[in-house]
Amino acid sequence: MNTLEHKVALITGATSGIGRAAALLFAGEGARVIVNGRRADELAQLVADIEAHGGRAVALPGDVREESIAAELVSLARERFGRLDIAVNNAGSMGEMLPVPELSRESWQDTIDANLTGTFLGAKYQLPALAERGGALIVTSSFVGHTVGMPGTAAYAASKAGLIGLVQTIAAEWGAKGIRANAILPGGTDTPANVANAPGADAGVRGFVEGLHALKRMAAPEEIARAMLFLASDAASFVTGSAFLVDGGVSISRT
């Protein structure tokens, strides 16, 4: 039997990178998936790719900062698949990278809303649905703001650190109802959003980012998705409230 056979999983930020890899992996492991992101065309292609391999998926485009989207995603899970077992709150933004005195309040708020408030809104509607049978809630945090401070990342670091506090509270509040809540903290991952893949970035930037890690490379999105699969599965049945580092040793490397 596949790891997530008969499970229903909701994944935000699924148009590319880690979210897309997680959607494909979870569907391949038997889950029926609801995928969300802001780019409708990319979501439609993701659903087509899942269905081409025998999986089942449905998409709802939208911005997780809108409370109505959070509610609609859970309603869609119930309508199409009758339940919700797994929620992966992966959507987020790096935001504007500037020193604190140069960061506008509007830019700060936009990053906080995308990363922290969007996850709060998602959990607000996901938790009652997950509590019906017990389940797993996963959020994508970061080593930035947890084990490492990086210049120019004030809003990003604050929002990602806040996610860990949110997850710990959810774990304490909802553990008796059979819900496990965990934060996954990826290291540098080879996605379109990575600074090494930004327009104009050269091999020197990639080499610097890779060299920060003990493993001297970045992760493939599929590697982070496999860690999410562990947290979503019964293999992690006694894991809750954790800040789960999947960072290639970037937090401990000084070489």
GROMACS .gro file of C-alpha atoms in nm:
model
  255
    1MET     CA    1   0.000   0.000   0.000
    2ASN     CA    2   0.120   0.351  -0.075
    3THR     CA    3   0.219   0.568   0.219
    4LEU     CA    4  -0.079   0.807   0.188
    5GLU     CA    5  -0.339   0.568   0.048
    6HIS     CA    6  -0.695   0.698   0.107
    7LYS     CA    7  -0.565   1.028   0.249
    8VAL     CA    8  -0.667   1.376   0.135
    9ALA     CA    9  -0.399   1.645   0.132
   10LEU     CA   10  -0.420   2.020   0.081
   11ILE     CA   11  -0.103   2.194  -0.040
   12THR     CA   12  -0.058   2.568  -0.084
   13GLY     CA   13   0.218   2.733  -0.284
   14ALA     CA   14   0.204   2.440  -0.526
   15THR     CA   15   0.274   2.613  -0.857
   16SER     CA   16   0.650   2.551  -0.841
   17GLY     CA   17   0.941   2.444  -0.625
   18ILE     CA   18   0.882   2.256  -0.300
   19GLY     CA   19   0.501   2.280  -0.315
   20ARG     CA   20   0.483   2.135  -0.664
   21ALA     CA   21   0.724   1.855  -0.571
   22ALA     CA   22   0.516   1.775  -0.263
   23ALA     CA   23   0.193   1.762  -0.462
   24LEU     CA   24   0.342   1.521  -0.715
   25LEU     CA   25   0.496   1.304  -0.443
   26PHE     CA   26   0.186   1.292  -0.224
   27ALA     CA   27  -0.033   1.204  -0.522
   28GLY     CA   28   0.214   0.933  -0.622
   29GLU     CA   29   0.186   0.793  -0.270
   30GLY     CA   30  -0.191   0.760  -0.302
   31ALA     CA   31  -0.324   1.090  -0.167
   32ARG     CA   32  -0.598   1.286  -0.334
   33VAL     CA   33  -0.470   1.641  -0.342
   34ILE     CA   34  -0.611   1.992  -0.343
   35VAL     CA   35  -0.353   2.237  -0.474
   36ASN     CA   36  -0.339   2.614  -0.444
   37GLY     CA   37  -0.125   2.895  -0.579
   38ARG     CA   38  -0.167   3.231  -0.747
   39ARG     CA   39  -0.088   3.118  -1.102
   40ALA     CA   40  -0.384   2.937  -1.252
   41ASP     CA   41  -0.205   2.806  -1.561
   42GLU     CA   42   0.071   2.640  -1.359
   43LEU     CA   43  -0.187   2.484  -1.126
   44ALA     CA   44  -0.381   2.345  -1.421
   45GLN     CA   45  -0.063   2.190  -1.557
   46LEU     CA   46   0.014   2.037  -1.218
   47VAL     CA   47  -0.331   1.878  -1.200
   48ALA     CA   48  -0.284   1.743  -1.553
   49ASP     CA   49   0.055   1.597  -1.460
   50ILE     CA   50  -0.088   1.427  -1.152
   51GLU     CA   51  -0.382   1.284  -1.343
   52ALA     CA   52  -0.154   1.165  -1.624
   53HIS     CA   53   0.013   0.939  -1.367
   54GLY     CA   54  -0.315   0.803  -1.233
   55GLY     CA   55  -0.359   1.043  -0.942
   56ARG     CA   56  -0.650   1.260  -0.841
   57ALA     CA   57  -0.623   1.634  -0.792
   58VAL     CA   58  -0.822   1.955  -0.797
   59ALA     CA   59  -0.693   2.312  -0.804
   60LEU     CA   60  -0.815   2.638  -0.654
   61PRO     CA   61  -0.612   2.943  -0.757
   62GLY     CA   62  -0.593   3.228  -0.511
   63ASP     CA   63  -0.390   3.424  -0.257
   64VAL     CA   64  -0.356   3.267   0.089
   65ARG     CA   65  -0.365   3.615   0.243
   66GLU     CA   66  -0.738   3.621   0.163
   67GLU     CA   67  -0.944   3.448   0.433
   68SER     CA   68  -1.207   3.348   0.178
   69ILE     CA   69  -0.948   3.134  -0.005
   70ALA     CA   70  -0.859   2.951   0.317
   71ALA     CA   71  -1.225   2.869   0.373
   72GLU     CA   72  -1.286   2.769   0.012
   73LEU     CA   73  -0.991   2.528   0.006
   74VAL     CA   74  -1.127   2.331   0.300
   75SER     CA   75  -1.477   2.335   0.153
   76LEU     CA   76  -1.337   2.204  -0.174
   77ALA     CA   77  -1.162   1.918   0.005
   78ARG     CA   78  -1.489   1.819   0.170
   79GLU     CA   79  -1.696   1.854  -0.148
   80ARG     CA   80  -1.462   1.663  -0.379
   81PHE     CA   81  -1.307   1.408  -0.146
   82GLY     CA   82  -1.521   1.407   0.169
   83ARG     CA   83  -1.248   1.485   0.422
   84LEU     CA   84  -0.915   1.645   0.501
   85ASP     CA   85  -0.623   1.450   0.650
   86ILE     CA   86  -0.315   1.658   0.570
   87ALA     CA   87  -0.260   2.031   0.529
   88VAL     CA   88   0.070   2.163   0.396
   89ASN     CA   89   0.092   2.540   0.434
   90ASN     CA   90   0.381   2.607   0.201
   91ALA     CA   91   0.292   2.934   0.030
   92GLY     CA   92   0.516   3.227   0.109
   93SER     CA   93   0.743   3.502  -0.009
   94MET     CA   94   1.103   3.610   0.047
   95GLY     CA   95   0.990   3.970   0.035
   96GLU     CA   96   1.206   4.276  -0.010
   97MET     CA   97   1.560   4.231   0.116
   98LEU     CA   98   1.683   4.554   0.280
   99PRO     CA   99   1.843   4.665   0.606
  100VAL     CA  100   1.585   4.735   0.877
  101PRO     CA  101   1.598   5.120   0.852
  102GLU     CA  102   1.537   5.101   0.478
  103LEU     CA  103   1.246   4.857   0.494
  104SER     CA  104   0.907   5.024   0.453
  105ARG     CA  105   0.619   4.929   0.678
  106GLU     CA  106   0.422   4.825   0.370
  107SER     CA  107   0.696   4.586   0.258
  108TRP     CA  108   0.731   4.445   0.610
  109GLN     CA  109   0.357   4.387   0.637
  110ASP     CA  110   0.335   4.227   0.293
  111THR     CA  111   0.593   3.963   0.388
  112ILE     CA  112   0.438   3.898   0.729
  113ASP     CA  113   0.096   3.858   0.565
  114ALA     CA  114   0.222   3.622   0.296
  115ASN     CA  115   0.418   3.395   0.528
  116LEU     CA  116   0.264   3.414   0.874
  117THR     CA  117  -0.088   3.553   0.844
  118GLY     CA  118  -0.161   3.337   0.540
  119THR     CA  119  -0.066   3.026   0.736
  120PHE     CA  120  -0.273   3.136   1.035
  121LEU     CA  121  -0.576   3.182   0.811
  122GLY     CA  122  -0.521   2.842   0.656
  123ALA     CA  123  -0.492   2.670   0.993
  124LYS     CA  124  -0.804   2.849   1.120
  125TYR     CA  125  -1.015   2.652   0.872
  126GLN     CA  126  -0.802   2.339   0.837
  127LEU     CA  127  -0.790   2.245   1.205
  128PRO     CA  128  -1.163   2.172   1.256
  129ALA     CA  129  -1.162   1.956   0.942
  130LEU     CA  130  -0.845   1.772   1.045
  131ALA     CA  131  -0.988   1.711   1.393
  132GLU     CA  132  -1.270   1.498   1.253
  133ARG     CA  133  -1.031   1.204   1.204
  134GLY     CA  134  -0.699   1.332   1.327
  135GLY     CA  135  -0.431   1.438   1.084
  136ALA     CA  136  -0.116   1.633   1.012
  137LEU     CA  137  -0.058   2.004   0.966
  138ILE     CA  138   0.277   2.108   0.819
  139VAL     CA  139   0.414   2.457   0.764
  140THR     CA  140   0.720   2.562   0.567
  141SER     CA  141   0.940   2.771   0.793
  142SER     CA  142   1.315   2.832   0.750
  143PHE     CA  143   1.649   2.804   0.925
  144VAL     CA  144   1.666   3.181   0.869
  145GLY     CA  145   1.537   3.338   1.187
  146HIS     CA  146   1.575   3.012   1.380
  147THR     CA  147   1.941   2.911   1.374
  148VAL     CA  148   2.087   3.182   1.149
  149GLY     CA  149   2.050   3.556   1.108
  150MET     CA  150   2.113   3.690   0.759
  151PRO     CA  151   2.141   4.058   0.667
  152GLY     CA  152   1.846   4.199   0.478
  153THR     CA  153   1.596   3.934   0.587
  154ALA     CA  154   1.421   4.104   0.880
  155ALA     CA  155   1.061   4.053   0.766
  156TYR     CA  156   1.127   3.708   0.623
  157ALA     CA  157   1.310   3.589   0.934
  158ALA     CA  158   1.046   3.730   1.169
  159SER     CA  159   0.763   3.568   0.974
  160LYS     CA  160   0.936   3.230   0.953
  161ALA     CA  161   1.028   3.233   1.322
  162GLY     CA  162   0.666   3.321   1.399
  163LEU     CA  163   0.553   3.009   1.216
  164ILE     CA  164   0.742   2.793   1.464
  165GLY     CA  165   0.561   2.957   1.754
  166LEU     CA  166   0.231   2.911   1.574
  167VAL     CA  167   0.299   2.541   1.514
  168GLN     CA  168   0.399   2.482   1.877
  169THR     CA  169   0.075   2.640   1.996
  170ILE     CA  170  -0.134   2.438   1.751
  171ALA     CA  171   0.042   2.119   1.859
  172ALA     CA  172  -0.039   2.191   2.223
  173GLU     CA  173  -0.398   2.297   2.156
  174TRP     CA  174  -0.494   2.019   1.917
  175GLY     CA  175  -0.282   1.718   2.011
  176ALA     CA  176  -0.561   1.566   2.220
  177LYS     CA  177  -0.777   1.571   1.908
  178GLY     CA  178  -0.525   1.364   1.713
  179ILE     CA  179  -0.363   1.647   1.518
  180ARG     CA  180   0.012   1.665   1.477
  181ALA     CA  181   0.157   2.003   1.379
  182ASN     CA  182   0.516   2.051   1.264
  183ALA     CA  183   0.731   2.310   1.092
  184ILE     CA  184   0.978   2.201   0.827
  185LEU     CA  185   1.291   2.415   0.793
  186PRO     CA  186   1.454   2.366   0.452
  187GLY     CA  187   1.805   2.476   0.369
  188GLY     CA  188   1.891   2.631   0.037
  189THR     CA  189   1.672   2.464  -0.224
  190ASP     CA  190   1.716   2.476  -0.600
  191THR     CA  191   1.390   2.652  -0.684
  192PRO     CA  192   1.307   2.955  -0.901
  193ALA     CA  193   1.285   3.165  -0.584
  194ASN     CA  194   1.639   3.090  -0.473
  195VAL     CA  195   1.881   3.382  -0.491
  196ALA     CA  196   2.122   3.164  -0.690
  197ASN     CA  197   1.859   3.145  -0.967
  198ALA     CA  198   1.775   3.515  -0.971
  199PRO     CA  199   1.820   3.701  -1.302
  200GLY     CA  200   2.181   3.805  -1.335
  201ALA     CA  201   2.313   3.566  -1.071
  202ASP     CA  202   2.638   3.403  -1.177
  203ALA     CA  203   2.813   3.080  -1.083
  204GLY     CA  204   2.983   3.259  -0.796
  205VAL     CA  205   2.648   3.319  -0.623
  206ARG     CA  206   2.551   2.954  -0.659
  207GLY     CA  207   2.889   2.841  -0.533
  208PHE     CA  208   2.860   3.069  -0.229
  209VAL     CA  209   2.511   2.941  -0.141
  210GLU     CA  210   2.615   2.578  -0.187
  211GLY     CA  211   2.927   2.633   0.022
  212LEU     CA  212   2.725   2.748   0.323
  213HIS     CA  213   2.594   2.393   0.363
  214ALA     CA  214   2.783   2.107   0.525
  215LEU     CA  215   2.685   1.894   0.224
  216LYS     CA  216   2.821   2.163  -0.011
  217ARG     CA  217   2.513   2.167  -0.231
  218MET     CA  218   2.155   2.284  -0.236
  219ALA     CA  219   1.858   2.054  -0.198
  220ALA     CA  220   1.640   1.940  -0.484
  221PRO     CA  221   1.275   2.028  -0.415
  222GLU     CA  222   1.198   1.656  -0.408
  223GLU     CA  223   1.429   1.610  -0.109
  224ILE     CA  224   1.231   1.860   0.096
  225ALA     CA  225   0.907   1.702  -0.026
  226ARG     CA  226   1.022   1.362   0.104
  227ALA     CA  227   1.072   1.513   0.449
  228MET     CA  228   0.720   1.656   0.427
  229LEU     CA  229   0.595   1.309   0.334
  230PHE     CA  230   0.753   1.169   0.650
  231LEU     CA  231   0.581   1.430   0.868
  232ALA     CA  232   0.249   1.368   0.691
  233SER     CA  233   0.270   0.991   0.726
  234ASP     CA  234   0.209   0.746   1.009
  235ALA     CA  235   0.587   0.702   1.031
  236ALA     CA  236   0.585   1.034   1.221
  237SER     CA  237   0.297   0.935   1.449
  238PHE     CA  238   0.474   1.063   1.764
  239VAL     CA  239   0.625   1.377   1.610
  240THR     CA  240   0.452   1.705   1.687
  241GLY     CA  241   0.548   2.061   1.773
  242SER     CA  242   0.886   2.023   1.607
  243ALA     CA  243   1.107   2.259   1.409
  244PHE     CA  244   1.233   1.991   1.171
  245LEU     CA  245   1.560   2.094   1.007
  246VAL     CA  246   1.611   1.961   0.655
  247ASP     CA  247   1.889   2.203   0.578
  248GLY     CA  248   2.192   2.011   0.455
  249GLY     CA  249   2.381   2.120   0.764
  250VAL     CA  250   2.369   2.493   0.690
  251SER     CA  251   2.276   2.559   1.053
  252ILE     CA  252   2.589   2.393   1.191
  253SER     CA  253   2.845   2.437   0.914
  254ARG     CA  254   3.138   2.674   0.961
  255THR     CA  255   3.357   2.530   0.689
   0.00000   0.00000   0.00000
